Coordinates of C-alpha atoms in Angstrom, one line a residue:
X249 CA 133.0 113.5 155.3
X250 CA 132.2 114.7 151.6
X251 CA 131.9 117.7 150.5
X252 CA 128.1 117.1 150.2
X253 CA 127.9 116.7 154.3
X254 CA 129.9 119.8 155.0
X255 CA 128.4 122.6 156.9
X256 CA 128.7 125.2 153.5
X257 CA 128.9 128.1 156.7
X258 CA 131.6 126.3 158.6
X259 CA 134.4 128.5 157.9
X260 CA 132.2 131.7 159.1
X261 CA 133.1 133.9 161.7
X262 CA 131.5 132.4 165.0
X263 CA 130.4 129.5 163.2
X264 CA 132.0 127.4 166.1
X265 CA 130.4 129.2 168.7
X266 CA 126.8 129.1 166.9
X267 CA 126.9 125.3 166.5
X268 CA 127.9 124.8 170.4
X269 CA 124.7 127.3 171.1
X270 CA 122.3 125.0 169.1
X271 CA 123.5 121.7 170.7
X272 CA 123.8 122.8 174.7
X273 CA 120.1 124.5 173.4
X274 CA 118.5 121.6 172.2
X275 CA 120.2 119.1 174.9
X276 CA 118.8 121.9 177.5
X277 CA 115.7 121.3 175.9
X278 CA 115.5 118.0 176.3
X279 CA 116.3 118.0 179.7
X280 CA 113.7 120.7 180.8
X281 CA 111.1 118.4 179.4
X282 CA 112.1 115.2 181.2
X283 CA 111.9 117.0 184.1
X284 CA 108.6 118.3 183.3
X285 CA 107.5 114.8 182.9
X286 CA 108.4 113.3 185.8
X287 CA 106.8 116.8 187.6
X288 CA 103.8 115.4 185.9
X289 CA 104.0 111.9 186.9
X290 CA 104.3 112.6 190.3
X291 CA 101.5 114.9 190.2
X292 CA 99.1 111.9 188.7
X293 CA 100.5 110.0 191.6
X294 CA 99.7 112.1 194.1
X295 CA 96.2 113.0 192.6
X296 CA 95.4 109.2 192.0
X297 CA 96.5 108.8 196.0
X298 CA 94.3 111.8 197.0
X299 CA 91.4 111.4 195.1
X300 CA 90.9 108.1 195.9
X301 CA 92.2 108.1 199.3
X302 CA 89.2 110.8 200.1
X303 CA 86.3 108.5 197.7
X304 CA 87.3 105.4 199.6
X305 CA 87.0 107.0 203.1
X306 CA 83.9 109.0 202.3
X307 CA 82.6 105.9 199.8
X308 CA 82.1 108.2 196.8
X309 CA 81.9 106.7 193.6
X310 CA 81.8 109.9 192.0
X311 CA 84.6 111.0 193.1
X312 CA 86.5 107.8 192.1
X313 CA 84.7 108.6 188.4
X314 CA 86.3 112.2 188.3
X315 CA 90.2 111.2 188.4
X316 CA 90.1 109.9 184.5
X317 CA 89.8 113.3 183.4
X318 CA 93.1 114.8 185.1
X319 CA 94.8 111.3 184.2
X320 CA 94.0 112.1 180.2
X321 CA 95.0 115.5 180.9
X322 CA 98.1 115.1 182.4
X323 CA 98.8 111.9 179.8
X324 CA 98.5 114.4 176.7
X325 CA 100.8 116.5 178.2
X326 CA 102.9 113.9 179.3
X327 CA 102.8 112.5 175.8
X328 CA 103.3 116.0 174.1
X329 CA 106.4 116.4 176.0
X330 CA 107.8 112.8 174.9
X331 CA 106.8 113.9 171.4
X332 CA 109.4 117.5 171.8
X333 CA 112.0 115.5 173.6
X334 CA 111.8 112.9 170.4
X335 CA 112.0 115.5 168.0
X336 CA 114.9 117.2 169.5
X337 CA 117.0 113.6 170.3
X338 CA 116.4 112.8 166.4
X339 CA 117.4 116.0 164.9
X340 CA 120.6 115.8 166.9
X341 CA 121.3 112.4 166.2
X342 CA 120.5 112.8 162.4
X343 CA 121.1 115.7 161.3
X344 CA 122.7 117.9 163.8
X345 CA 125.7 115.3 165.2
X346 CA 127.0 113.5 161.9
X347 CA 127.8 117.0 160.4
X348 CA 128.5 119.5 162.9
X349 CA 131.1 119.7 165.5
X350 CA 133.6 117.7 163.9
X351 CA 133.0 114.3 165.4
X352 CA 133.1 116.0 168.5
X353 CA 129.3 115.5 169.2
X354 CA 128.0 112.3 169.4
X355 CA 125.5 111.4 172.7
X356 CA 122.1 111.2 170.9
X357 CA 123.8 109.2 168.2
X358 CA 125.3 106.8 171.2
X359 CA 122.1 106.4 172.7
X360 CA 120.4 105.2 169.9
X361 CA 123.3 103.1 168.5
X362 CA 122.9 101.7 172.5
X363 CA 119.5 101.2 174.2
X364 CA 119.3 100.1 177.9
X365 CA 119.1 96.5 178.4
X366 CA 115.7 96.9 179.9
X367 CA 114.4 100.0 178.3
X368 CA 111.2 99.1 177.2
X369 CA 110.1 98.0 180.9
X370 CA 111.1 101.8 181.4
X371 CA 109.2 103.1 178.3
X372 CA 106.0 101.4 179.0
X373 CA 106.1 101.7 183.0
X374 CA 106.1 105.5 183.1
X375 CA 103.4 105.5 180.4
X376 CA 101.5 102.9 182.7
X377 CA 101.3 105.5 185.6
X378 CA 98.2 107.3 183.5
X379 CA 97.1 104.2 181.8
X380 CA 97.0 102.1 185.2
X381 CA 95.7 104.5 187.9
X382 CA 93.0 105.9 185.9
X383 CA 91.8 102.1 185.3
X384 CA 92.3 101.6 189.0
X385 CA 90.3 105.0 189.5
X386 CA 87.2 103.1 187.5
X387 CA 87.9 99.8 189.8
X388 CA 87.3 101.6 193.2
X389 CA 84.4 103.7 191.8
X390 CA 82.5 100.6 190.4
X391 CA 83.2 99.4 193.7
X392 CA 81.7 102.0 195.3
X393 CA 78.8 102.5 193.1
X394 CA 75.2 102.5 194.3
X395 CA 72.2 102.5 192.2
X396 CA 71.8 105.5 191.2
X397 CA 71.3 106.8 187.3
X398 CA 73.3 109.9 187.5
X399 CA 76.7 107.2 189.0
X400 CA 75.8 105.1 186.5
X401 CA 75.9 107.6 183.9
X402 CA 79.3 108.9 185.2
X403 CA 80.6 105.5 185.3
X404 CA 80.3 104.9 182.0
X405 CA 81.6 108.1 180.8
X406 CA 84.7 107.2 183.0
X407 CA 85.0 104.5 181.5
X408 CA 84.8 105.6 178.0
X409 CA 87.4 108.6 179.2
X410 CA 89.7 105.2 180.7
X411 CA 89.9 103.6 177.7
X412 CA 90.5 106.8 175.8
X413 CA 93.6 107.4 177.8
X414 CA 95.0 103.6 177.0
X415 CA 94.3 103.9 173.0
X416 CA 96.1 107.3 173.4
X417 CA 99.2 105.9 174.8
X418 CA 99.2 102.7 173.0
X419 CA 98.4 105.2 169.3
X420 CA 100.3 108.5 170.1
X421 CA 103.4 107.0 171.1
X422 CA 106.8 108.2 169.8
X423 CA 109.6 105.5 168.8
X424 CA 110.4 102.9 171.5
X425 CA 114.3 103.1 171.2
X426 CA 114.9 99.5 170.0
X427 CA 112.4 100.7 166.9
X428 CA 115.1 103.9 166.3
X429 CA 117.5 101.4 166.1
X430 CA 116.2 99.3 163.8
X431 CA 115.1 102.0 161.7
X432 CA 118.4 103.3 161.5
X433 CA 119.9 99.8 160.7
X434 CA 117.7 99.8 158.2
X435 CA 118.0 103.6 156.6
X436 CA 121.8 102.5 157.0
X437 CA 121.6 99.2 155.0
X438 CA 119.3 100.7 152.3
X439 CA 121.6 103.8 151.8
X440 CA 124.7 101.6 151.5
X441 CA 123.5 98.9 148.8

Protein backbone atom coordinates (compact mmCIF):
# COMPACT_ATOMS: atom_id res chain seq x y z
CA UNK A 1 0.00 0.00 0.00
CA UNK A 2 1.44 3.53 -0.85
CA UNK A 3 1.20 6.31 0.86
CA UNK A 4 -1.35 7.67 -1.74
CA UNK A 5 -3.97 4.61 -0.75
CA UNK A 6 -3.60 5.20 3.00
CA UNK A 7 -6.53 6.17 4.96
CA UNK A 8 -4.84 9.96 5.99
CA UNK A 9 -7.31 9.44 9.35
CA UNK A 10 -6.19 5.96 10.17
CA UNK A 11 -4.16 6.71 13.13
CA UNK A 12 -7.24 8.66 14.79
CA UNK A 13 -8.76 7.82 17.87
CA UNK A 14 -11.61 5.29 17.05
CA UNK A 15 -10.68 5.27 13.58
CA UNK A 16 -10.79 1.32 13.84
CA UNK A 17 -14.05 1.19 15.35
CA UNK A 18 -15.59 3.82 12.62
CA UNK A 19 -14.33 1.74 9.72
CA UNK A 20 -15.94 -1.63 11.16
CA UNK A 21 -19.29 0.66 11.68
CA UNK A 22 -19.33 1.60 7.82
CA UNK A 23 -18.65 -1.96 6.53
CA UNK A 24 -21.21 -4.20 8.97
CA UNK A 25 -23.58 -0.83 7.82
CA UNK A 26 -23.31 -1.12 4.27
CA UNK A 27 -23.14 -5.18 4.37
CA UNK A 28 -26.50 -4.73 6.57
CA UNK A 29 -27.61 -2.74 3.95
CA UNK A 30 -27.21 -4.96 1.46
CA UNK A 31 -28.78 -7.68 3.10
CA UNK A 32 -31.99 -5.74 4.12
CA UNK A 33 -32.53 -5.14 0.44
CA UNK A 34 -32.18 -8.68 -0.78
CA UNK A 35 -34.56 -9.53 1.44
CA UNK A 36 -36.78 -6.92 0.41
CA UNK A 37 -36.57 -8.28 -2.94
CA UNK A 38 -37.38 -11.57 -2.58
CA UNK A 39 -40.50 -10.07 -0.22
CA UNK A 40 -41.38 -8.59 -3.47
CA UNK A 41 -40.98 -11.47 -5.65
CA UNK A 42 -43.12 -13.51 -3.76
CA UNK A 43 -45.65 -10.93 -3.57
CA UNK A 44 -45.77 -10.82 -7.67
CA UNK A 45 -46.13 -14.48 -7.33
CA UNK A 46 -48.72 -14.63 -5.26
CA UNK A 47 -50.65 -11.59 -7.00
CA UNK A 48 -49.99 -13.20 -10.54
CA UNK A 49 -51.55 -16.63 -8.89
CA UNK A 50 -54.51 -14.63 -7.42
CA UNK A 51 -55.39 -12.44 -9.89
CA UNK A 52 -55.48 -14.87 -12.44
CA UNK A 53 -56.68 -17.69 -10.47
CA UNK A 54 -60.04 -15.44 -9.76
CA UNK A 55 -60.13 -13.95 -14.00
CA UNK A 56 -59.83 -17.55 -15.09
CA UNK A 57 -62.62 -18.94 -12.81
CA UNK A 58 -64.89 -15.92 -13.23
CA UNK A 59 -63.59 -15.53 -17.20
CA UNK A 60 -62.67 -11.88 -16.80
CA UNK A 61 -60.42 -10.54 -19.13
CA UNK A 62 -60.19 -7.40 -17.38
CA UNK A 63 -59.08 -8.67 -14.62
CA UNK A 64 -56.30 -10.62 -16.42
CA UNK A 65 -55.47 -6.88 -18.12
CA UNK A 66 -55.13 -5.24 -14.55
CA UNK A 67 -52.05 -7.48 -13.10
CA UNK A 68 -49.35 -5.48 -15.52
CA UNK A 69 -49.71 -2.60 -13.51
CA UNK A 70 -48.70 -4.16 -10.01
CA UNK A 71 -45.96 -6.27 -12.04
CA UNK A 72 -44.26 -2.78 -13.33
CA UNK A 73 -44.74 -1.56 -9.90
CA UNK A 74 -43.37 -4.02 -8.02
CA UNK A 75 -40.38 -4.45 -10.98
CA UNK A 76 -39.29 -0.73 -10.34
CA UNK A 77 -38.96 -1.38 -7.04
CA UNK A 78 -37.55 -4.56 -7.48
CA UNK A 79 -35.13 -2.90 -9.81
CA UNK A 80 -34.45 0.19 -7.45
CA UNK A 81 -33.45 -2.08 -4.85
CA UNK A 82 -30.85 -4.14 -7.20
CA UNK A 83 -29.70 -0.59 -8.14
CA UNK A 84 -28.87 0.32 -3.85
CA UNK A 85 -27.52 -3.17 -3.29
CA UNK A 86 -25.10 -2.47 -6.58
CA UNK A 87 -24.05 0.61 -5.32
CA UNK A 88 -23.24 -0.52 -1.96
CA UNK A 89 -21.32 -4.01 -3.21
CA UNK A 90 -19.15 -1.61 -5.52
CA UNK A 91 -18.26 0.97 -3.16
CA UNK A 92 -17.07 -1.79 -0.83
CA UNK A 93 -15.29 -3.64 -3.29
CA UNK A 94 -13.60 -0.46 -4.81
CA UNK A 95 -13.18 1.84 -2.67
CA UNK A 96 -14.04 0.84 0.82
CA UNK A 97 -12.06 -2.89 0.91
CA UNK A 98 -8.61 -2.19 -0.94
CA UNK A 99 -7.90 0.66 1.67
CA UNK A 100 -9.55 0.07 4.81
CA UNK A 101 -9.31 -2.62 7.27
CA UNK A 102 -5.93 -3.68 6.60
CA UNK A 103 -6.52 -6.51 4.15
CA UNK A 104 -8.86 -7.70 6.61
CA UNK A 105 -11.95 -6.96 4.50
CA UNK A 106 -12.27 -8.49 1.40
CA UNK A 107 -16.03 -10.42 0.50
CA UNK A 108 -17.37 -7.97 -2.09
CA UNK A 109 -13.94 -7.90 -3.66
CA UNK A 110 -14.12 -12.03 -3.58
CA UNK A 111 -17.36 -12.06 -5.10
CA UNK A 112 -16.62 -10.19 -7.95
CA UNK A 113 -13.08 -11.56 -8.52
CA UNK A 114 -15.58 -15.06 -8.38
CA UNK A 115 -19.06 -15.21 -9.94
CA UNK A 116 -21.23 -18.35 -9.64
CA UNK A 117 -20.87 -20.79 -12.29
CA UNK A 118 -24.41 -20.27 -13.29
CA UNK A 119 -25.13 -16.82 -12.19
CA UNK A 120 -26.54 -15.29 -14.99
CA UNK A 121 -29.46 -18.03 -15.12
CA UNK A 122 -29.93 -16.56 -11.50
CA UNK A 123 -29.69 -12.81 -12.66
CA UNK A 124 -32.18 -13.08 -15.38
CA UNK A 125 -34.64 -15.77 -13.69
CA UNK A 126 -35.59 -13.50 -10.72
CA UNK A 127 -35.91 -10.58 -13.19
CA UNK A 128 -38.16 -12.96 -15.36
CA UNK A 129 -40.70 -13.34 -12.49
CA UNK A 130 -42.14 -9.55 -13.49
CA UNK A 131 -41.10 -9.87 -17.07
CA UNK A 132 -42.84 -13.40 -17.48
CA UNK A 133 -46.09 -13.32 -15.43
CA UNK A 134 -47.13 -10.03 -16.48
CA UNK A 135 -46.80 -11.47 -20.31
CA UNK A 136 -48.62 -14.52 -19.09
CA UNK A 137 -51.19 -11.99 -17.39
CA UNK A 138 -51.85 -10.56 -21.21
CA UNK A 139 -52.00 -14.42 -22.53
CA UNK A 140 -54.97 -15.48 -20.25
CA UNK A 141 -56.68 -12.04 -20.73
CA UNK A 142 -56.50 -12.17 -24.63
CA UNK A 143 -57.78 -15.49 -24.08
CA UNK A 144 -60.58 -14.44 -22.25
CA UNK A 145 -61.39 -11.44 -24.21
CA UNK A 146 -64.86 -10.86 -25.76
CA UNK A 147 -65.74 -8.29 -28.13
CA UNK A 148 -66.12 -5.57 -26.50
CA UNK A 149 -64.34 -1.89 -27.12
CA UNK A 150 -63.74 -0.97 -23.61
CA UNK A 151 -61.52 -4.95 -23.22
CA UNK A 152 -60.14 -4.19 -26.25
CA UNK A 153 -59.01 -0.91 -25.17
CA UNK A 154 -57.63 -2.30 -21.90
CA UNK A 155 -55.87 -4.98 -23.78
CA UNK A 156 -53.89 -2.91 -25.60
CA UNK A 157 -52.90 -0.66 -22.83
CA UNK A 158 -51.81 -4.02 -21.10
CA UNK A 159 -50.06 -4.67 -23.51
CA UNK A 160 -48.16 -1.53 -24.03
CA UNK A 161 -47.75 -1.54 -19.90
CA UNK A 162 -46.17 -5.58 -20.69
CA UNK A 163 -43.73 -4.50 -22.86
CA UNK A 164 -42.91 -1.48 -20.82
CA UNK A 165 -41.95 -3.80 -17.98
CA UNK A 166 -39.59 -6.04 -20.34
CA UNK A 167 -37.61 -2.83 -21.96
CA UNK A 168 -37.38 -1.77 -18.30
CA UNK A 169 -35.63 -4.79 -17.16
CA UNK A 170 -33.70 -5.44 -20.27
CA UNK A 171 -32.60 -1.08 -20.11
CA UNK A 172 -32.42 -0.38 -16.19
CA UNK A 173 -30.40 -3.21 -15.31
CA UNK A 174 -27.35 -2.94 -13.10
CA UNK A 175 -23.97 -5.02 -13.96
CA UNK A 176 -24.49 -8.68 -14.56
CA UNK A 177 -21.46 -9.91 -12.42
CA UNK A 178 -19.40 -11.48 -15.26
CA UNK A 179 -19.64 -7.65 -16.76
CA UNK A 180 -18.01 -6.37 -13.07
CA UNK A 181 -15.46 -8.66 -13.76
CA UNK A 182 -14.52 -7.86 -16.95
CA UNK A 183 -14.68 -4.30 -16.18
CA UNK A 184 -12.39 -4.67 -13.47
CA UNK A 185 -9.89 -6.89 -15.64
CA UNK A 186 -10.04 -4.29 -17.68
CA UNK A 187 -9.70 -0.99 -15.20
CA UNK A 188 -6.83 -3.35 -13.85
CA UNK A 189 -4.94 -3.95 -17.24
CA UNK A 190 -5.33 -0.25 -18.21
CA UNK A 191 -4.07 1.06 -14.81
CA UNK A 192 -1.03 -1.28 -14.91
CA UNK A 193 0.42 -0.57 -18.65
Amino acid sequence: MTDADRDPDADAPGHDALVVAEYVGLRSEIIKLIELQSQLVSLAVVTVGAVLGVAVQTRSSGLAFVYPVPALILGITWLNHAHAISRCALYLSQDFEPHRGGGALGWEGFVRRNPLRFGMLGYWGVRSVFMGSSLVALVVGWSLIREHTLLIIAGVISTLISLGTVALFLLWRESSPRKLLAEESTKTAVLGE
